[in-house]
PDB file of C-alpha atoms in Angstrom:
ATOM      1  CA  MET A   1     249.501   3.399  50.945  1.00 44.00           C
ATOM      2  CA  ASN A   2     249.953   4.786  54.480  1.00 50.00           C
ATOM      3  CA  LEU A   3     252.690   7.104  55.639  1.00 51.00           C
ATOM      4  CA  PRO A   4     255.449   5.778  57.892  1.00 49.00           C
ATOM      5  CA  ARG A   5     254.456   6.290  61.513  1.00 57.00           C
ATOM      6  CA  VAL A   6     257.124   8.950  62.106  1.00 53.00           C
ATOM      7  CA  PHE A   7     255.402  11.138  59.508  1.00 57.00           C
ATOM      8  CA  ALA A   8     251.790  10.068  60.031  1.00 57.00           C
ATOM      9  CA  ARG A   9     251.834  11.170  63.658  1.00 65.00           C
ATOM     10  CA  LEU A  10     252.447  14.752  62.535  1.00 72.00           C
ATOM     11  CA  PHE A  11     248.902  14.950  61.118  1.00 77.00           C
ATOM     12  CA  ARG A  12     245.534  15.207  62.810  1.00 71.00           C
ATOM     13  CA  THR A  13     242.590  13.035  61.768  1.00 74.00           C
ATOM     14  CA  THR A  14     241.201  13.957  58.365  1.00 73.00           C
ATOM     15  CA  THR A  15     237.584  15.053  57.970  1.00 77.00           C
ATOM     16  CA  PRO A  16     235.566  14.923  54.733  1.00 80.00           C
ATOM     17  CA  ARG A  17     235.298  18.706  54.723  1.00 79.00           C
ATOM     18  CA  THR A  18     238.977  19.605  54.795  1.00 79.00           C
ATOM     19  CA  SER A  19     239.971  16.676  52.577  1.00 82.00           C
ATOM     20  CA  HIS A  20     237.676  18.027  49.843  1.00 84.00           C
ATOM     21  CA  VAL A  21     238.823  21.638  50.157  1.00 85.00           C
ATOM     22  CA  GLY A  22     238.067  23.645  47.035  1.00 83.00           C
ATOM     23  CA  GLN A  23     235.529  21.126  45.748  1.00 83.00           C
ATOM     24  CA  GLY A  24     231.777  21.757  45.405  1.00 83.00           C
ATOM     25  CA  PRO A  25     230.255  23.014  48.659  1.00 85.00           C
ATOM     26  CA  TYR A  26     233.739  23.232  50.223  1.00 80.00           C
ATOM     27  CA  ALA A  27     235.043  25.914  47.858  1.00 82.00           C
ATOM     28  CA  ASN A  28     234.638  28.666  50.421  1.00 85.00           C
ATOM     29  CA  ASP A  29     236.879  30.745  52.681  1.00 84.00           C
ATOM     30  CA  GLU A  30     235.759  28.947  55.837  1.00 86.00           C
ATOM     31  CA  THR A  31     236.939  25.563  54.537  1.00 86.00           C
ATOM     32  CA  TRP A  32     240.204  27.035  53.272  1.00 88.00           C
ATOM     33  CA  ASN A  33     240.814  28.611  56.697  1.00 87.00           C
ATOM     34  CA  ARG A  34     240.218  25.227  58.326  1.00 86.00           C
ATOM     35  CA  PHE A  35     242.542  23.570  55.820  1.00 89.00           C
ATOM     36  CA  PHE A  36     245.345  26.025  56.602  1.00 88.00           C
ATOM     37  CA  ALA A  37     244.792  25.771  60.347  1.00 87.00           C
ATOM     38  CA  LYS A  38     244.837  21.987  60.245  1.00 88.00           C
ATOM     39  CA  TYR A  39     247.531  21.114  57.710  1.00 88.00           C
ATOM     40  CA  ARG A  40     249.918  24.055  57.369  1.00 89.00           C
ATOM     41  CA  ARG A  41     252.028  23.231  60.421  1.00 88.00           C
ATOM     42  CA  SER A  42     251.847  19.470  59.778  1.00 87.00           C
ATOM     43  CA  CYS A  43     253.096  19.815  56.190  1.00 89.00           C
ATOM     44  CA  ILE A  44     255.855  22.222  57.194  1.00 89.00           C
ATOM     45  CA  ASP A  45     257.022  19.853  59.941  1.00 88.00           C
ATOM     46  CA  PHE A  46     256.901  16.951  57.474  1.00 87.00           C
ATOM     47  CA  ILE A  47     259.105  18.830  54.984  1.00 87.00           C
ATOM     48  CA  ARG A  48     261.587  19.876  57.655  1.00 86.00           C
ATOM     49  CA  LEU A  49     261.803  16.341  59.019  1.00 84.00           C
ATOM     50  CA  LYS A  50     262.166  14.649  55.632  1.00 84.00           C
ATOM     51  CA  TYR A  51     264.422  17.299  54.025  1.00 84.00           C
ATOM     52  CA  PRO A  52     266.486  18.878  56.825  1.00 84.00           C
ATOM     53  CA  ALA A  53     268.856  20.505  54.305  1.00 82.00           C
ATOM     54  CA  TRP A  54     265.931  22.483  52.840  1.00 83.00           C
ATOM     55  CA  GLN A  55     264.100  23.493  56.004  1.00 84.00           C
ATOM     56  CA  SER A  56     264.021  27.124  54.917  1.00 84.00           C
ATOM     57  CA  ASP A  57     261.864  26.145  51.921  1.00 85.00           C
ATOM     58  CA  ALA A  58     259.159  24.426  53.975  1.00 87.00           C
ATOM     59  CA  GLU A  59     256.760  27.373  54.184  1.00 88.00           C
ATOM     60  CA  ASP A  60     257.156  28.168  50.489  1.00 86.00           C
ATOM     61  CA  VAL A  61     256.583  24.529  49.525  1.00 88.00           C
ATOM     62  CA  PHE A  62     253.342  24.338  51.496  1.00 89.00           C
ATOM     63  CA  MET A  63     252.082  27.574  49.899  1.00 89.00           C
ATOM     64  CA  ARG A  64     252.890  26.162  46.452  1.00 86.00           C
ATOM     65  CA  VAL A  65     250.904  23.029  47.291  1.00 89.00           C
ATOM     66  CA  ALA A  66     247.945  25.102  48.503  1.00 88.00           C
ATOM     67  CA  GLU A  67     248.097  27.192  45.322  1.00 86.00           C
ATOM     68  CA  ARG A  68     248.069  24.080  43.133  1.00 86.00           C
ATOM     69  CA  ILE A  69     245.090  22.666  45.003  1.00 88.00           C
ATOM     70  CA  SER A  70     243.229  25.968  44.645  1.00 86.00           C
ATOM     71  CA  ARG A  71     243.796  25.875  40.866  1.00 83.00           C
ATOM     72  CA  ASP A  72     242.876  22.194  40.565  1.00 85.00           C
ATOM     73  CA  PRO A  73     241.028  20.851  43.658  1.00 85.00           C
ATOM     74  CA  LEU A  74     240.876  17.359  42.133  1.00 85.00           C
ATOM     75  CA  LEU A  75     244.623  17.028  42.774  1.00 81.00           C
ATOM     76  CA  THR A  76     243.663  15.734  46.195  1.00 83.00           C
ATOM     77  CA  SER A  77     241.600  12.860  44.775  1.00 81.00           C
ATOM     78  CA  ARG A  78     243.053   9.582  45.978  1.00 75.00           C
ATOM     79  CA  LYS A  79     242.928   5.858  45.446  1.00 72.00           C
ATOM     80  CA  PRO A  80     241.102   3.588  47.885  1.00 71.00           C
ATOM     81  CA  GLY A  81     243.424   2.911  50.788  1.00 71.00           C
ATOM     82  CA  ASP A  82     245.333   6.181  50.450  1.00 75.00           C
ATOM     83  CA  THR A  83     244.914   8.823  53.105  1.00 81.00           C
ATOM     84  CA  PHE A  84     244.546  12.549  52.565  1.00 84.00           C
ATOM     85  CA  ARG A  85     247.754  13.193  54.505  1.00 83.00           C
ATOM     86  CA  THR A  86     249.591  10.834  52.148  1.00 83.00           C
ATOM     87  CA  VAL A  87     248.331  12.848  49.180  1.00 85.00           C
ATOM     88  CA  LEU A  88     249.467  16.091  50.824  1.00 88.00           C
ATOM     89  CA  CYS A  89     252.893  14.662  51.566  1.00 86.00           C
ATOM     90  CA  ASN A  90     253.279  13.457  47.981  1.00 86.00           C
ATOM     91  CA  LEU A  91     252.351  16.938  46.733  1.00 89.00           C
ATOM     92  CA  CYS A  92     254.960  18.444  49.068  1.00 88.00           C
ATOM     93  CA  ILE A  93     257.603  16.003  47.801  1.00 86.00           C
ATOM     94  CA  ARG A  94     256.729  16.916  44.221  1.00 85.00           C
ATOM     95  CA  GLU A  95     257.154  20.627  44.977  1.00 86.00           C
ATOM     96  CA  ILE A  96     260.526  20.012  46.631  1.00 84.00           C
ATOM     97  CA  GLY A  97     261.532  18.218  43.445  1.00 80.00           C
ATOM     98  CA  ARG A  98     260.449  21.188  41.354  1.00 78.00           C
ATOM     99  CA  LEU A  99     262.430  23.555  43.554  1.00 75.00           C
ATOM    100  CA  HIS A 100     265.647  21.561  43.790  1.00 72.00           C
ATOM    101  CA  ASN A 101     265.471  18.739  41.246  1.00 66.00           C
ATOM    102  CA  PRO A 102     268.386  16.769  42.755  1.00 53.00           C
ATOM    103  CA  HIS A 103     268.575  14.524  39.676  1.00 57.00           C
ATOM    104  CA  ARG A 104     269.324  17.287  37.160  1.00 57.00           C
ATOM    105  CA  GLU A 105     272.932  16.327  36.489  1.00 55.00           C
ATOM    106  CA  ARG A 106     272.004  12.650  36.281  1.00 60.00           C
ATOM    107  CA  ALA A 107     269.350  13.595  33.721  1.00 57.00           C
ATOM    108  CA  ILE A 108     271.933  15.562  31.768  1.00 55.00           C
ATOM    109  CA  ARG A 109     274.269  12.574  31.765  1.00 58.00           C
ATOM    110  CA  ARG A 110     271.399  10.399  30.559  1.00 57.00           C
ATOM    111  CA  PHE A 111     271.001  12.779  27.626  1.00 54.00           C
ATOM    112  CA  ARG A 112     274.684  12.330  26.903  1.00 53.00           C
ATOM    113  CA  SER A 113     274.341   8.559  26.677  1.00 57.00           C
ATOM    114  CA  GLN A 114     271.412   8.597  24.240  1.00 52.00           C
ATOM    115  CA  PRO A 115     271.813   8.457  20.456  1.00 50.00           C
ATOM    116  CA  LEU A 116     271.668  11.954  19.016  1.00 44.00           C
ATOM    117  CA  ASP A 117     268.722  11.157  16.761  1.00 44.00           C
ATOM    118  CA  VAL A 118     266.680  10.342  19.891  1.00 43.00           C
ATOM    119  CA  ILE A 119     267.435  13.711  21.494  1.00 40.00           C
ATOM    120  CA  LEU A 120     267.200  15.929  18.420  1.00 43.00           C
ATOM    121  CA  PRO A 121     265.511  14.104  15.538  1.00 43.00           C
ATOM    122  CA  GLY A 122     266.541  15.396  12.117  1.00 44.00           C
ATOM    123  CA  LEU A 123     269.614  17.267  13.359  1.00 41.00           C
ATOM    124  CA  ARG A 124     272.206  17.613  10.617  1.00 46.00           C
ATOM    125  CA  ARG A 125     275.555  16.031  11.264  1.00 49.00           C
ATOM    126  CA  LYS A 126     277.964  18.518  12.833  1.00 57.00           C
ATOM    127  CA  SER A 127     281.242  18.340  14.669  1.00 67.00           C
ATOM    128  CA  PRO A 128     281.133  16.321  17.920  1.00 75.00           C
ATOM    129  CA  GLU A 129     281.503  19.543  19.917  1.00 77.00           C
ATOM    130  CA  ALA A 130     278.617  21.238  18.111  1.00 77.00           C
ATOM    131  CA  GLU A 131     276.431  18.166  18.572  1.00 79.00           C
ATOM    132  CA  ARG A 132     277.115  18.076  22.303  1.00 80.00           C
ATOM    133  CA  LEU A 133     276.361  21.748  22.672  1.00 84.00           C
ATOM    134  CA  ALA A 134     273.131  21.239  20.730  1.00 84.00           C
ATOM    135  CA  GLU A 135     272.143  18.465  23.159  1.00 84.00           C
ATOM    136  CA  LEU A 136     272.642  20.683  26.180  1.00 86.00           C
ATOM    137  CA  ALA A 137     270.935  23.640  24.498  1.00 88.00           C
ATOM    138  CA  ALA A 138     267.900  21.395  23.877  1.00 87.00           C
ATOM    139  CA  PHE A 139     267.974  20.323  27.522  1.00 87.00           C
ATOM    140  CA  ILE A 140     267.950  23.976  28.700  1.00 89.00           C
ATOM    141  CA  ARG A 141     265.266  24.914  26.179  1.00 89.00           C
ATOM    142  CA  ASN A 142     263.019  22.095  27.413  1.00 88.00           C
ATOM    143  CA  ASP A 143     263.467  23.373  30.973  1.00 87.00           C
ATOM    144  CA  LEU A 144     262.397  26.872  29.964  1.00 91.00           C
ATOM    145  CA  LEU A 145     259.344  25.559  28.092  1.00 89.00           C
ATOM    146  CA  ASP A 146     258.146  23.362  30.969  1.00 88.00           C
ATOM    147  CA  PRO A 147     254.715  24.741  32.026  1.00 85.00           C
ATOM    148  CA  ASP A 148     255.796  24.449  35.671  1.00 85.00           C
ATOM    149  CA  TYR A 149     259.078  26.312  35.175  1.00 86.00           C
ATOM    150  CA  VAL A 150     259.370  29.515  37.209  1.00 87.00           C
ATOM    151  CA  ASN A 151     261.686  32.190  35.824  1.00 87.00           C
ATOM    152  CA  GLY A 152     264.996  32.090  37.713  1.00 85.00           C
ATOM    153  CA  ARG A 153     264.562  28.616  39.255  1.00 83.00           C
ATOM    154  CA  PHE A 154     267.444  26.774  37.570  1.00 82.00           C
ATOM    155  CA  TYR A 155     269.143  29.622  35.698  1.00 85.00           C
ATOM    156  CA  GLU A 156     269.585  33.360  36.094  1.00 87.00           C
ATOM    157  CA  PRO A 157     266.294  35.290  35.837  1.00 89.00           C
ATOM    158  CA  LEU A 158     265.393  36.466  32.345  1.00 92.00           C
ATOM    159  CA  ASP A 159     263.486  39.598  31.415  1.00 92.00           C
ATOM    160  CA  GLU A 160     259.877  38.567  32.131  1.00 92.00           C
ATOM    161  CA  GLU A 161     258.360  40.290  29.096  1.00 93.00           C
ATOM    162  CA  LYS A 162     260.953  38.934  26.658  1.00 93.00           C
ATOM    163  CA  PHE A 163     260.800  35.491  28.271  1.00 93.00           C
ATOM    164  CA  GLY A 164     257.019  35.407  27.864  1.00 93.00           C
ATOM    165  CA  ILE A 165     257.265  36.352  24.181  1.00 94.00           C
ATOM    166  CA  TRP A 166     260.037  33.798  23.596  1.00 94.00           C
ATOM    167  CA  ARG A 167     257.941  30.998  25.102  1.00 93.00           C
ATOM    168  CA  GLN A 168     254.926  31.904  22.988  1.00 93.00           C
ATOM    169  CA  VAL A 169     257.022  31.930  19.820  1.00 92.00           C
ATOM    170  CA  GLN A 170     258.538  28.512  20.637  1.00 90.00           C
ATOM    171  CA  ARG A 171     255.106  27.020  21.231  1.00 89.00           C
ATOM    172  CA  LEU A 172     253.768  28.424  17.976  1.00 89.00           C
ATOM    173  CA  GLY A 173     256.649  26.758  16.137  1.00 86.00           C
ATOM    174  CA  THR A 174     256.609  29.301  13.310  1.00 84.00           C
ATOM    175  CA  SER A 175     258.950  31.977  12.003  1.00 84.00           C
ATOM    176  CA  VAL A 176     259.298  35.255  13.865  1.00 85.00           C
ATOM    177  CA  PRO A 177     257.287  37.257  11.281  1.00 85.00           C
ATOM    178  CA  LYS A 178     254.403  34.774  11.417  1.00 87.00           C
ATOM    179  CA  ALA A 179     254.569  34.603  15.205  1.00 89.00           C
ATOM    180  CA  ALA A 180     254.546  38.387  15.441  1.00 89.00           C
ATOM    181  CA  LYS A 181     251.427  38.542  13.291  1.00 89.00           C
ATOM    182  CA  THR A 182     249.693  35.845  15.344  1.00 90.00           C
ATOM    183  CA  LEU A 183     250.593  37.541  18.625  1.00 90.00           C
ATOM    184  CA  GLY A 184     249.679  40.997  17.374  1.00 91.00           C
ATOM    185  CA  LEU A 185     253.172  42.342  18.060  1.00 90.00           C
ATOM    186  CA  GLY A 186     255.687  44.220  15.972  1.00 88.00           C
ATOM    187  CA  ARG A 187     258.215  42.039  14.162  1.00 85.00           C
ATOM    188  CA  TRP A 188     261.186  43.789  15.751  1.00 87.00           C
ATOM    189  CA  THR A 189     259.629  43.537  19.207  1.00 89.00           C
ATOM    190  CA  VAL A 190     259.584  39.777  18.776  1.00 90.00           C
ATOM    191  CA  TYR A 191     263.103  39.662  17.320  1.00 89.00           C
ATOM    192  CA  ARG A 192     264.431  41.712  20.254  1.00 89.00           C
ATOM    193  CA  ALA A 193     262.827  39.221  22.648  1.00 91.00           C
ATOM    194  CA  VAL A 194     263.720  35.968  20.876  1.00 90.00           C
ATOM    195  CA  ASN A 195     267.272  36.556  19.653  1.00 89.00           C
ATOM    196  CA  PRO A 196     268.878  37.483  23.020  1.00 89.00           C
ATOM    197  CA  ILE A 197     267.336  34.472  24.751  1.00 92.00           C
ATOM    198  CA  ASN A 198     268.465  32.124  21.977  1.00 90.00           C
ATOM    199  CA  ARG A 199     272.000  33.514  22.342  1.00 89.00           C
ATOM    200  CA  TRP A 200     271.761  33.163  26.118  1.00 90.00           C
ATOM    201  CA  ILE A 201     270.757  29.489  25.767  1.00 90.00           C
ATOM    202  CA  GLY A 202     273.827  28.885  23.615  1.00 88.00           C
ATOM    203  CA  ASN A 203     276.082  30.538  26.190  1.00 87.00           C
ATOM    204  CA  GLU A 204     274.502  28.565  29.039  1.00 88.00           C
ATOM    205  CA  ALA A 205     274.976  25.321  27.090  1.00 87.00           C
ATOM    206  CA  ARG A 206     278.691  26.065  26.699  1.00 86.00           C
ATOM    207  CA  LYS A 207     279.068  26.888  30.418  1.00 85.00           C
ATOM    208  CA  LEU A 208     277.300  23.657  31.337  1.00 82.00           C
ATOM    209  CA  ALA A 209     279.454  21.663  28.931  1.00 83.00           C
ATOM    210  CA  VAL A 210     282.623  23.072  30.515  1.00 82.00           C
ATOM    211  CA  ARG A 211     281.350  22.338  34.032  1.00 78.00           C
ATOM    212  CA  LEU A 212     280.538  18.740  33.067  1.00 75.00           C
ATOM    213  CA  ASP A 213     283.792  18.337  31.123  1.00 73.00           C
ATOM    214  CA  TYR A 214     281.681  17.427  28.102  1.00 70.00           C
ATOM    215  CA  LEU A 215     283.667  19.039  25.263  1.00 60.00           C
TER     216      LEU A 215
END
């Protein structure tokens, strides 16, 4: 798939070297410098043209894309017929989505329309208000556990150390004492990290429910 002409004209002709940046013989500073010199301005202009309301994020979005490519150079692999500039633009669009996620409230409303046993299998029957709060709490919890979630993106920033412990405990899926033993931490250190964040999630769920008129 080719980019619309209005976007494609922002980019210079791709060369095999810069389009394989980070891969094999092109994992060197010289190639990265060429990549930045060639595509930084083009990607920033693309973001500003496509998302004029978020122009101030353009530089940050490009740096996020470059960071992702540096961690996984095969992200730029493409299907026959696709151009390297199309891949870069798609990566930029994906990062804009991670930053702003304009469909968040629609996703929340989709949660509301699903049967409860789909959202939280095995949940005991509670009052309608408690069930709705549990839905939203699960939605927030899933956000926080997303590997791509950056602390402070959708909600107020949490204490980094406590947030890191909380995420590890959730992924272990065990009790706090067992998690503490696995992580090599004191039991009360883990409790002091996990309990405040669990309470915070409950408070955020209630605020969100009020804002959406969901109770």
